[in-house]
Coordinates of C-alpha atoms in Angstrom, one line a residue:
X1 CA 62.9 57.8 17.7
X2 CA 65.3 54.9 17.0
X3 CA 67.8 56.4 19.0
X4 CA 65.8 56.9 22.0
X5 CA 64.2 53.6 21.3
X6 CA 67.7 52.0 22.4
X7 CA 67.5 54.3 25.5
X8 CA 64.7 53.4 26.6
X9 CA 65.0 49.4 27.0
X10 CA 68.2 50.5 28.5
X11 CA 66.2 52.4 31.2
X12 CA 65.0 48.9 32.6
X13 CA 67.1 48.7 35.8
X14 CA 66.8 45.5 37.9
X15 CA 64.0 47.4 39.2
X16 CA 62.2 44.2 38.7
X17 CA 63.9 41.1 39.4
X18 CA 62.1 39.1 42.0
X19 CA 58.6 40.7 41.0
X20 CA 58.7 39.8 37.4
X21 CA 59.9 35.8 38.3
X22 CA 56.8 35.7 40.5
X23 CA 53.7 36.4 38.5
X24 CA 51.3 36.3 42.7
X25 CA 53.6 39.7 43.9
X26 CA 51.6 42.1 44.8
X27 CA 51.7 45.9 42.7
X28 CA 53.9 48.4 43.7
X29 CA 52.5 50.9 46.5
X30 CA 50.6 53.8 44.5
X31 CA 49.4 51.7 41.5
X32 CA 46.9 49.4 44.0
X33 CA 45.6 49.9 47.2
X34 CA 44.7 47.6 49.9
X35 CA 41.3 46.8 50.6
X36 CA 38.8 44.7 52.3
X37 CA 37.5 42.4 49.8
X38 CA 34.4 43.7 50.1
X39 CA 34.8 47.4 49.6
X40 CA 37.8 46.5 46.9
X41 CA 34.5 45.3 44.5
X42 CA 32.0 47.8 45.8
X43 CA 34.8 50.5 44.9
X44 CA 35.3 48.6 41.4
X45 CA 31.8 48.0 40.6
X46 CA 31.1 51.8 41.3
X47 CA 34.6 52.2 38.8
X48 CA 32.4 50.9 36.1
X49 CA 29.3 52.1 37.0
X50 CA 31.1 55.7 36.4
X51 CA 32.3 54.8 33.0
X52 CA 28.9 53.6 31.9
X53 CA 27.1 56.8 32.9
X54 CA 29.5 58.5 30.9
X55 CA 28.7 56.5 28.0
X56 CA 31.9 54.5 28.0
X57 CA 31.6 50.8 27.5
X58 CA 34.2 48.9 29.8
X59 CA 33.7 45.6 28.0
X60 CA 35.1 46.1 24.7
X61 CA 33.2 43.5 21.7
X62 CA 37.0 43.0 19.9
X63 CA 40.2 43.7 20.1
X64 CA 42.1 42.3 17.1
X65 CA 45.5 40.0 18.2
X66 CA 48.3 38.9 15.7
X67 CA 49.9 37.0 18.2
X68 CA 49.2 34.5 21.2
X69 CA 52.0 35.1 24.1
X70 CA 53.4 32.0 23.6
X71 CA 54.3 32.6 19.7
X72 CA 55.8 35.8 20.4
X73 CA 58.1 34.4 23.0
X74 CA 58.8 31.7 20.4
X75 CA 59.2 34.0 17.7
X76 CA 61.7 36.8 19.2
X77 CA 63.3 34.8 22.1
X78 CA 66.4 35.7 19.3
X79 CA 66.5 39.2 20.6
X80 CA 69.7 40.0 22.5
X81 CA 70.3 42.7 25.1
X82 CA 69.1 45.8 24.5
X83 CA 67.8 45.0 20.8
X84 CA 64.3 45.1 19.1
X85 CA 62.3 44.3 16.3
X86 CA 60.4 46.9 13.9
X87 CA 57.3 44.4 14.1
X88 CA 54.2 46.0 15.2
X89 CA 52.5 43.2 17.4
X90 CA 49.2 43.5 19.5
X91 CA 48.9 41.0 21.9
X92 CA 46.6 40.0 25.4
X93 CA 46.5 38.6 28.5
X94 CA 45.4 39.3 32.3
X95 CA 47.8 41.6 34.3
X96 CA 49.3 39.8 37.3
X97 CA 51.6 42.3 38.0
X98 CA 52.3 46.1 38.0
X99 CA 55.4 48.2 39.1
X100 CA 55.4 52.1 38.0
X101 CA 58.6 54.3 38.3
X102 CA 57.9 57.9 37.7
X103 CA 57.4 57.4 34.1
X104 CA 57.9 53.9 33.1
X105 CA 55.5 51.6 34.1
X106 CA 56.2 47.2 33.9
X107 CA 52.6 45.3 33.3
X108 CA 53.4 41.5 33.6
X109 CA 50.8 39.5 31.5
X110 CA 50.2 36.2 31.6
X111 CA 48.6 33.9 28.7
X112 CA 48.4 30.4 28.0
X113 CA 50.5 29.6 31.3
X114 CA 53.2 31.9 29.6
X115 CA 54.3 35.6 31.5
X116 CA 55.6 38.3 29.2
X117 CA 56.4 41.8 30.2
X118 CA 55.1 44.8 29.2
X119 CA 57.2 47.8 29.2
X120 CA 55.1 51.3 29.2
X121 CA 57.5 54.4 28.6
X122 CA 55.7 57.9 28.7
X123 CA 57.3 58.9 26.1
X124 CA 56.7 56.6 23.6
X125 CA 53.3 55.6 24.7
X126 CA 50.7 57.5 22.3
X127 CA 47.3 57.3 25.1
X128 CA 47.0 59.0 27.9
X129 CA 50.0 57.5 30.1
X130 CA 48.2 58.3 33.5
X131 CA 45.2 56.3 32.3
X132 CA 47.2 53.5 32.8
X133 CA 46.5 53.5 36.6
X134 CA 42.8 52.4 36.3
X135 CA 44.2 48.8 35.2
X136 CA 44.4 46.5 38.4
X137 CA 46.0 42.9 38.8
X138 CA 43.2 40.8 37.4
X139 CA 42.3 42.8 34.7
X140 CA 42.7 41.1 31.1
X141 CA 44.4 43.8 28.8
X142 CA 45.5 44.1 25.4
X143 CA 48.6 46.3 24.2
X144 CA 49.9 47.2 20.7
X145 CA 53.7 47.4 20.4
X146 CA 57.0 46.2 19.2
X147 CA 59.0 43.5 20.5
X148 CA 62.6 44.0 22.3
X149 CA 64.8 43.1 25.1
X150 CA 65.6 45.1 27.7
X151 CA 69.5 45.9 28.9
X152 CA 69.9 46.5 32.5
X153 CA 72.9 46.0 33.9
X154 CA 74.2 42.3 35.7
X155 CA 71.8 40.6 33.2
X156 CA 70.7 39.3 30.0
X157 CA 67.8 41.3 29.8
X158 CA 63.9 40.2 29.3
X159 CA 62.1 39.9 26.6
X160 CA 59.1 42.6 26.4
X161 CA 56.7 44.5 24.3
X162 CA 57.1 48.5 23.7
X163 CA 53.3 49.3 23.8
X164 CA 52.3 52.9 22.4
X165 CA 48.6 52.1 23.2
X166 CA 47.4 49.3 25.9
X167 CA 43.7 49.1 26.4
X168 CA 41.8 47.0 28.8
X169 CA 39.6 44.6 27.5
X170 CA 37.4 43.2 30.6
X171 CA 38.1 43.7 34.5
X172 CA 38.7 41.6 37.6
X173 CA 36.4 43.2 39.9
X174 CA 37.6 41.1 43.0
X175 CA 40.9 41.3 44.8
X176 CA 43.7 38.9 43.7
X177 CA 45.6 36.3 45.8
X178 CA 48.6 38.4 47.1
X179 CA 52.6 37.2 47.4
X180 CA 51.8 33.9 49.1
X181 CA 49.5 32.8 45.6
X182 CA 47.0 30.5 46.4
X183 CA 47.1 27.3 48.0
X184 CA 44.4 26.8 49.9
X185 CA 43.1 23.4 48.2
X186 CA 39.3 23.6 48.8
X187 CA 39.4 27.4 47.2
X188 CA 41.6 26.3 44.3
X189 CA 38.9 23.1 43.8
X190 CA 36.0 25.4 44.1
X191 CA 37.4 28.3 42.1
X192 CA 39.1 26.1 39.5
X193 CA 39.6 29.2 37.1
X194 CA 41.1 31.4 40.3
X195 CA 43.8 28.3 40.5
X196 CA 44.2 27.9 37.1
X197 CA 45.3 32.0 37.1
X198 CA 47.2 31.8 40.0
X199 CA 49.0 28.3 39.4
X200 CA 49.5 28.4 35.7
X201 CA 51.8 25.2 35.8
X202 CA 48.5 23.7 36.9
X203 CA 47.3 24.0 33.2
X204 CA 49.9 21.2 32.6
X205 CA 47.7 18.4 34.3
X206 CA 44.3 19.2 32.2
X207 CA 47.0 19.0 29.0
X208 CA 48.0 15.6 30.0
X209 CA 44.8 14.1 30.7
X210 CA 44.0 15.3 27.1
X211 CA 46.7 13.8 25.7
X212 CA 46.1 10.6 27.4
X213 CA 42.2 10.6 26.1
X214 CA 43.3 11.4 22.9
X215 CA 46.2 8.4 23.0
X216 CA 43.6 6.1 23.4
X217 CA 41.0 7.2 21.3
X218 CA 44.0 6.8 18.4
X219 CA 45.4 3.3 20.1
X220 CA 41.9 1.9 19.4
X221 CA 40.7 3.7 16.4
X222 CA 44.1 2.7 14.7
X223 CA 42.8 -1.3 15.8
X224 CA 39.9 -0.4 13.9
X225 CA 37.7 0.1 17.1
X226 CA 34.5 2.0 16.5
X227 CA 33.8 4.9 18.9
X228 CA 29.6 5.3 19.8
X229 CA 27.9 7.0 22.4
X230 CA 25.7 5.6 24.7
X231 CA 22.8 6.5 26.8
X232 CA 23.4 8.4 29.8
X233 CA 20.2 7.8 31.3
X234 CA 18.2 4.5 32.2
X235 CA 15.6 2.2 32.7
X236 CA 17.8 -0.1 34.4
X237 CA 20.8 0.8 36.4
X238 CA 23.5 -1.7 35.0
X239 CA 26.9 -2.7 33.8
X240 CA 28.7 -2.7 37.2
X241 CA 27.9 -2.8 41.0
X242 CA 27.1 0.0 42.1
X243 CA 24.9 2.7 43.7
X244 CA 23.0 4.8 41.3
X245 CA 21.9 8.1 41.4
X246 CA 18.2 8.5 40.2
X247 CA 16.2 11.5 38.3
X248 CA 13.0 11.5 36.5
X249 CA 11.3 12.0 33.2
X250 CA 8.5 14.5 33.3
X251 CA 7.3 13.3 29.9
X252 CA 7.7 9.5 29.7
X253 CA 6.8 9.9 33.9
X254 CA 9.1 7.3 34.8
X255 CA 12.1 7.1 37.1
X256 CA 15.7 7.0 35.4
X257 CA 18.9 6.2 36.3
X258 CA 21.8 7.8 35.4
X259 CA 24.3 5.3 33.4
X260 CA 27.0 3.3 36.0
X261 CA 28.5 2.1 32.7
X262 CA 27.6 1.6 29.1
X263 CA 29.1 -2.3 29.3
X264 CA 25.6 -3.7 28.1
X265 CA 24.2 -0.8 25.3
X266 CA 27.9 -1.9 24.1
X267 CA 27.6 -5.8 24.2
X268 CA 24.3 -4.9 22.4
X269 CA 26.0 -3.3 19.5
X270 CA 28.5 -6.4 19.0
X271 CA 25.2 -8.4 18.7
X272 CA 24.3 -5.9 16.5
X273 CA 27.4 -6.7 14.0
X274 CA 29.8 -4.0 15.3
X275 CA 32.6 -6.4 16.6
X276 CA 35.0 -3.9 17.7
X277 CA 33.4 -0.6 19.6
X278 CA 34.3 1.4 22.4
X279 CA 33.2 4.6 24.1
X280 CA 34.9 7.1 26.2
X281 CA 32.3 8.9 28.2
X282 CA 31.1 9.9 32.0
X283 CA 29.8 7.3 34.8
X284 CA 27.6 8.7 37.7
X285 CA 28.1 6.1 41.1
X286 CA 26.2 7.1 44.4
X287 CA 29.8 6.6 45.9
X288 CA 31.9 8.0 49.2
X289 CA 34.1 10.7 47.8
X290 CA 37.3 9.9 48.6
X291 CA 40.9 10.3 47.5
X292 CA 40.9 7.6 44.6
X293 CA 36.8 8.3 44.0
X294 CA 34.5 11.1 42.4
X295 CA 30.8 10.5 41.9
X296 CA 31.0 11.3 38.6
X297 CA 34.0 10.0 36.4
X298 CA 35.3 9.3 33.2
X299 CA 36.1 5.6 31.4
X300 CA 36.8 3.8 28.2
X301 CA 35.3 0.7 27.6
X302 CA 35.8 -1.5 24.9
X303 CA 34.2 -5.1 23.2
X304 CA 36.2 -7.0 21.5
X305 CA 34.2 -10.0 19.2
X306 CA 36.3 -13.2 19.1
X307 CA 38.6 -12.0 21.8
X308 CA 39.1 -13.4 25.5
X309 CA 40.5 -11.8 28.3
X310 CA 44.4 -13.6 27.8
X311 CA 43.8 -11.0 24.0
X312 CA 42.9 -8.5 26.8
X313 CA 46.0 -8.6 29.1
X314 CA 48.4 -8.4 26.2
X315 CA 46.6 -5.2 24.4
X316 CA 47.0 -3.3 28.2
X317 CA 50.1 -3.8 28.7
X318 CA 50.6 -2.2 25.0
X319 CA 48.5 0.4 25.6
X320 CA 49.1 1.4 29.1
X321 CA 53.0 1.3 29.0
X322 CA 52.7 3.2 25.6
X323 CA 51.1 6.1 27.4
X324 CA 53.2 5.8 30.0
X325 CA 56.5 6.1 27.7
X326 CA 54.8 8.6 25.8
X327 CA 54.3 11.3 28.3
X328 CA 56.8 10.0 31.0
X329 CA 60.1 9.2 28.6
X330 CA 60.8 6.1 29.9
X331 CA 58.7 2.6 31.3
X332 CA 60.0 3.8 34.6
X333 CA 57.6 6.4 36.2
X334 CA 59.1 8.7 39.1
X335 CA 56.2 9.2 41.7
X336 CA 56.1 11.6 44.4
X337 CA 52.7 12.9 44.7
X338 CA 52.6 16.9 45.6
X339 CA 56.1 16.5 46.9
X340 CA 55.1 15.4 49.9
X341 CA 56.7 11.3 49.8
X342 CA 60.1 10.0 49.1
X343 CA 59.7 9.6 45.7
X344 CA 59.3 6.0 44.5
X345 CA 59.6 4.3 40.6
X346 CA 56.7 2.8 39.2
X347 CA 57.9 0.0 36.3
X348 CA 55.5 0.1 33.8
X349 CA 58.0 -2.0 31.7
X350 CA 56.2 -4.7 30.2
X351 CA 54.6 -8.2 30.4
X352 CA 53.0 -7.3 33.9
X353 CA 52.7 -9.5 37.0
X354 CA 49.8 -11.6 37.3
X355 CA 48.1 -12.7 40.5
X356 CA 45.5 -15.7 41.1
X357 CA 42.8 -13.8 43.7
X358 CA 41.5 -17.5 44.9
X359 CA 44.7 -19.3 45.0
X360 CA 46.1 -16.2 46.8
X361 CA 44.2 -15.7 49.1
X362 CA 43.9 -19.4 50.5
X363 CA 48.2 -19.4 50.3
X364 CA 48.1 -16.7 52.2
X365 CA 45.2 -17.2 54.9
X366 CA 46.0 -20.7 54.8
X367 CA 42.6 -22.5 53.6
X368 CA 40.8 -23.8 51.1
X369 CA 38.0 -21.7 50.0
X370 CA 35.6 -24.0 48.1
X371 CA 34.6 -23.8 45.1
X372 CA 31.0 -23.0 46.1
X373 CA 31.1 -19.6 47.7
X374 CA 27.3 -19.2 47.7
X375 CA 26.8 -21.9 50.2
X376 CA 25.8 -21.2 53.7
X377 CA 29.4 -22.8 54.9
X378 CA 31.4 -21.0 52.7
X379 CA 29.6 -17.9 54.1
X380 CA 30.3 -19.0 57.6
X381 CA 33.9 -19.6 56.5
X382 CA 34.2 -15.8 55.0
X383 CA 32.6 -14.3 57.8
X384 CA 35.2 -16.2 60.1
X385 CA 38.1 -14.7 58.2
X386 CA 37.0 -11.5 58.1
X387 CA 36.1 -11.7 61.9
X388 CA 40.1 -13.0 62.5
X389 CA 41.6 -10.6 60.3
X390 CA 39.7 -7.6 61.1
X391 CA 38.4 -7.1 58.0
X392 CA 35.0 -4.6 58.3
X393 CA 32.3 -5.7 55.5
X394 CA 29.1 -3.2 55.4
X395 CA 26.0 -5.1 55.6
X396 CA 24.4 -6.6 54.0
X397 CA 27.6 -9.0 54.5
X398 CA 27.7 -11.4 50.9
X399 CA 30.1 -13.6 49.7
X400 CA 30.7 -11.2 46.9
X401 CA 31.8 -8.0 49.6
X402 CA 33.7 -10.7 52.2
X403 CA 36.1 -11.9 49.5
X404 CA 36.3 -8.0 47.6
X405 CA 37.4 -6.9 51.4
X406 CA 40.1 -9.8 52.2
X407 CA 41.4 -9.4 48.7
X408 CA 41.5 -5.5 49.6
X409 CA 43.7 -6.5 52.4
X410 CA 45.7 -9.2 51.9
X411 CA 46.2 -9.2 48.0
X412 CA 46.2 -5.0 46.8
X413 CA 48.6 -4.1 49.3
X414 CA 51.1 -5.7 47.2
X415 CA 49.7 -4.6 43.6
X416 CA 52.6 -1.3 43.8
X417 CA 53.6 -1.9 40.1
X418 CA 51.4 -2.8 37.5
X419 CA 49.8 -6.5 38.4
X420 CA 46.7 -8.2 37.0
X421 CA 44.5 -9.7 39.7
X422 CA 42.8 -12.7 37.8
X423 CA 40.3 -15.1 37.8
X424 CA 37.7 -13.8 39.9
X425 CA 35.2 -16.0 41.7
X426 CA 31.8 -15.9 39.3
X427 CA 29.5 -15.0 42.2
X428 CA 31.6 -11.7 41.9
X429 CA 31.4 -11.4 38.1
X430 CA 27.8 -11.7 36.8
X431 CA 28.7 -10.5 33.7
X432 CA 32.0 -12.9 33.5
X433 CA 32.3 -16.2 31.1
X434 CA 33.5 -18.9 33.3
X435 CA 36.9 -20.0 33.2
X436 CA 37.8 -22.4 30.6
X437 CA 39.4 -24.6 33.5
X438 CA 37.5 -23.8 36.7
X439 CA 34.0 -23.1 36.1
X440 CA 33.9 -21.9 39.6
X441 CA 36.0 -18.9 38.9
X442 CA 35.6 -16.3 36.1
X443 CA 38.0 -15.2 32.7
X444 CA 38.2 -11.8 34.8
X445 CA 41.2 -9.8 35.4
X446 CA 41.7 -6.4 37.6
X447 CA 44.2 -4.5 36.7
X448 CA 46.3 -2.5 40.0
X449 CA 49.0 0.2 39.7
X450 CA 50.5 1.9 42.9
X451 CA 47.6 0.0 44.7
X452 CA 44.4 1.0 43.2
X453 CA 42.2 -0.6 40.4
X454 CA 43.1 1.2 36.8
X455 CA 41.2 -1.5 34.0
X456 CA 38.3 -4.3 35.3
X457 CA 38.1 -6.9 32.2
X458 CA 37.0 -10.0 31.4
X459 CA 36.3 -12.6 28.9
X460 CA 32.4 -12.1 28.3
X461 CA 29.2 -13.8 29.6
X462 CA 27.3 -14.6 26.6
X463 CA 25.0 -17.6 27.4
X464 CA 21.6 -15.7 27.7
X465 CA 20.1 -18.9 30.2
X466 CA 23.1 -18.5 32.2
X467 CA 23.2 -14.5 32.5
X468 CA 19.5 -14.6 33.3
X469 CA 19.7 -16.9 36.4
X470 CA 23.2 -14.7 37.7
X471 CA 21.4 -11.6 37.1
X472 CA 18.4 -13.6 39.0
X473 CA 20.3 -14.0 41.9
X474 CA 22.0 -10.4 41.7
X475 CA 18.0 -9.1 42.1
X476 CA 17.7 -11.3 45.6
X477 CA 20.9 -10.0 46.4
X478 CA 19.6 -6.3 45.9
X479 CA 16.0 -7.6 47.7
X480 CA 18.4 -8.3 50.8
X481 CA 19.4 -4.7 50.9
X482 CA 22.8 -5.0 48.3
X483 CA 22.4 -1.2 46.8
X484 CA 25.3 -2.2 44.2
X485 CA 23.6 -5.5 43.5
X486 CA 22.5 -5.4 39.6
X487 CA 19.2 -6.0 38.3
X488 CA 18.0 -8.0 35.3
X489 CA 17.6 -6.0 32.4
X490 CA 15.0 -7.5 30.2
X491 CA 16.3 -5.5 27.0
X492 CA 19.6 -7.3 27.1
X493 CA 18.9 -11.1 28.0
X494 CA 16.6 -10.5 25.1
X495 CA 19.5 -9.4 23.1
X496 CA 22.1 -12.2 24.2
X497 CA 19.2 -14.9 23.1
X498 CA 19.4 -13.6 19.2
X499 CA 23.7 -14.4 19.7
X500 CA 26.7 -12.4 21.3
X501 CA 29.9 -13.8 19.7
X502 CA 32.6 -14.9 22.1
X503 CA 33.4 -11.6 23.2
X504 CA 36.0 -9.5 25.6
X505 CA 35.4 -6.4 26.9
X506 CA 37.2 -4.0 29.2
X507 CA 37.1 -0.7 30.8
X508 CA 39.9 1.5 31.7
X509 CA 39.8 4.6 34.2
X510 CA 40.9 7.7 32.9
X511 CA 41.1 9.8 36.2
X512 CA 43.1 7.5 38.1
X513 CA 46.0 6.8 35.1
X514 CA 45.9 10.5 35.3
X515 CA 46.8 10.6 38.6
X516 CA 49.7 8.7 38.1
X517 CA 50.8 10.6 35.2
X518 CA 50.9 13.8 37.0
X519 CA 52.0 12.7 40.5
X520 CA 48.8 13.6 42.5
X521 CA 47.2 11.6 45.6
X522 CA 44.1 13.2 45.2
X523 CA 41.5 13.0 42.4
X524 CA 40.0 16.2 42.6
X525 CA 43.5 17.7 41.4
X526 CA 42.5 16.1 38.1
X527 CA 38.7 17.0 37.6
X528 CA 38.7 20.8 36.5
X529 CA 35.4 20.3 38.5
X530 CA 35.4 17.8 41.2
X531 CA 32.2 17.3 43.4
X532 CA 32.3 19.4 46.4
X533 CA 30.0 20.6 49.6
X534 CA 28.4 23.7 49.1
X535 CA 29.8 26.1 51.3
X536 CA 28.2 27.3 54.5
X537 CA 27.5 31.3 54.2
X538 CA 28.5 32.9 57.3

């Protein structure tokens, strides 16, 4: 047996090359046939329909593994041409590739975003060998074997399993992406587990995001941060400006809101005593859907007592350009999203430019914005620039949206590597402490990278007479037709008149550092589930 062991792996020709390098090749002629998708899972269905009347369960409850794919490529990688190991291993994974030659057959598995070869011989193999033609591309299998490399001539061999029994363990009943894989961006968004299969190095982006979650859970539970959740749903849609969506309670018969962000359950809890908290969770905003926006998203906030936003700047930096040198290597990040750009360098190295929004903007529009942006002149003023510069505001048209829009175009256009856009106007932060040295202008910083907003923090409101009267004046705002325009939420003035502590707080968003992490334009490339149209049946 030995003997013809060695004879066997020596069998392995380069009948394979090209097939077994792409894991999308179609089977070799005879062991699939083509079909319309349609009648390819009306035949299938009717497959199984066939083994159930003969009492045959196609969905096996267990078959017992002693090894994932990727540990036994670890494991026996050491295996040189043409020799094996006397391990018996049972492994699994779904078949994305078969090639059959008289009585050898080669079953490429993949598992874990790893491909390993299985090498059938007829005369070693201990089931029925012809049996082996029911199993399709699709199809998850498990086989029993030993390991060994194979010794064709002109190469090194590959490293494979020597099954004597392979048994399917659940079938694809639908007809795989052929040679060309799959590309098509709204199937691979819709079907995220087809991609996934298809585009294994896909997996790689849903690992980093993990890691990156998980890097900042540590970075913050190692400052002694405590992580809470939050309420997802409420009376009073607040925390940010924005849209929300709305559902409703059968039981309490009210109308709820789905969360736009935890900031103020949060600043409750620092009232509360907890001085450093934070939360990584889902936000739900009745946006556009866009390259750089999903409805539904994830953040980490965090509040900070005794802190300001200057503590806030410096912790970022750390924290970012840790990730950053983390996953990437090196401060310098090499971005070329999808391959489609020359590829640029992103320097993450830190401290991080800081910018002056007010000050900016009047150096380079050449005014003098006042420092009372609510009056009807400095209205008149925005609307002028805007008008000049061509600079579209939706209605209704506040100072709040004018100066978000020119800072949009005059000041984000520069914000490539990581810059902090500071001290916001306060009729733009209702939820910012003044500054220190401008009581016109907010502690408030944004933080930009490759031009879009990553972190939004700021040194916190926490005069309860003051918040009231901004959140007043948010509510007229929203009366004028401002959908974003915050409401005053009873539950939390009440809570800021018992004492928030001077207080920072900030909120970082995970989906768009992803983004940068794993080169992609588009957001939906790192939602496993982005939110799409349903599809028109035709």
């Amino acid at each position: 047996m030995l003997r013809y062991l060695k004879n066997t792996i020596g069998l392995y020709r380069v009948f394979s090359s090209e097939s077994t390098k792409n894991p999308v090749l179609s089977q070799a002629k005879g062991v699939d046939k083509d079909f319309d998708p349609v009648a390819y899972y009306k035949n299938r269905v009717k497959f199984l329909n066939d083994m159930k009347e003969q009492n045959i369960n196609p969905y096996p409850h267990k078959f017992q593994i002693n090894t994932s794919v990727p540990e036994f490529i670890n494991k026996y990688s050491y295996l040189t041409k043409g020799e094996k190991s006397n391990d018996e291993v049972s492994i699994a994974g779904r078949v994305v590739n078969i090639r059959k030659y008289g009585k050898l057959m080669f079953i490429d598995i993949l598992a874990e975003g790893v491909n390993l070869q299985i090498m059938v011989d007829k005369k070693i193999y201990k089931e029925e060998f012809e049996d082996l033609n029911k199993i399709h591309r699709g199809d998850i299998i498990g086989a029993i074997g030993i390991p060994a490399r194979s010794s064709p001539k002109g190469s090194d061999g590959e490293l494979s399993i020597l099954p004597w029994k392979v048994q399917i363990l659940s079938h694809c009943l639908h007809m795989m992406p052929g040679h060309t894989g799959l590309k098509d961006m709204e199937t691979r968004f819709r079907q995220r587990y087809l991609d996934l299969i298809m585009n294994p190095d896909n997996q790689n982006i849903f690992k980093i995001r993990a890691k990156v979650i998980q890097q900042v859970r540590e970075f913050l539970i190692n400052k002694n941060f405590l992580e809470v959740e939050t309420p997802m749903m409420n009376m009073i849609p607040g925390g940010a400006a924005a849209k929300p969506f709305e559902t409703f309670h059968e039981d309490l018969d009210m109308k709820l809101f789905m969360r736009i962000a935890p900031e103020l359950y949060l600043k409750m809890l620092v009232v509360g005593g907890i001085e450093k908290v934070f939360e990584i969770g889902k936000q739900f905003r009745n946006e556009s859907i866009d390259m750089t926006h999903n409805p539904e998203f994830t953040t980490c906030e965090f509040y900070w007592a005794y802190a300001d936003y200057y503590d806030l700047m410096k912790i970022t930096e750390e924290l970012i350009s840790s990730i950053v040198l983390s996953i990437n290597g090196s401060y310098l990040l090499k971005y070329n999203p999808d391959q489609s750009l020359t590829p640029v360098t992103i320097d993450f190295t830190p401290p991080f430019k800081r910018v002056s929004l007010i000050s900016t903007l009047n150096q380079l529009l050449n005014v003098q914005l006042p420092d009372d942006l609510s009056s009807l002149s400095s209205i008149s003023l925005l609307e002028k620039l805007c008008h000049e510069h061509s600079v579209e505001v939706p209605l209704p048209r506040t100072p709040s949206r004018m100066l978000d829009k020119l800072c949009g175009k005059f000041i984000e256009p520069s914000c490539f590597n990581p810059t902090f856009i500071i001290d916001h106007p306060q009729i733009m932060s209702p939820l910012a402490k003044f500054h220190r040295n401008n009581k016109s202008l907010t502690e408030r910083f944004e933080l930009f990278v490759n031009y879009h907003e990553i972190c939004n923090s700021y040194t916190e409101l926490n005069d309860p007479i003051i918040q009231r009267e901004l959140f007043e004046a948010q509510a007229i705002q929203k009366a004028q037709g401002d959908n974003e325009a915050q409401l005053i939420d009873e539950n939390f003035c009440t809570s800021l008149e018992y004492g928030l502590p001077p207080t920072a707080g900030w909120g970082l968003g995970i989906d768009r550092l992803v983004m940068l992490l794993t080169n992609k334009s588009n957001i939906k490339e790192v939602l496993l589930f982005p939110a799409m149209k349903p599809q028109i049946n035709r």
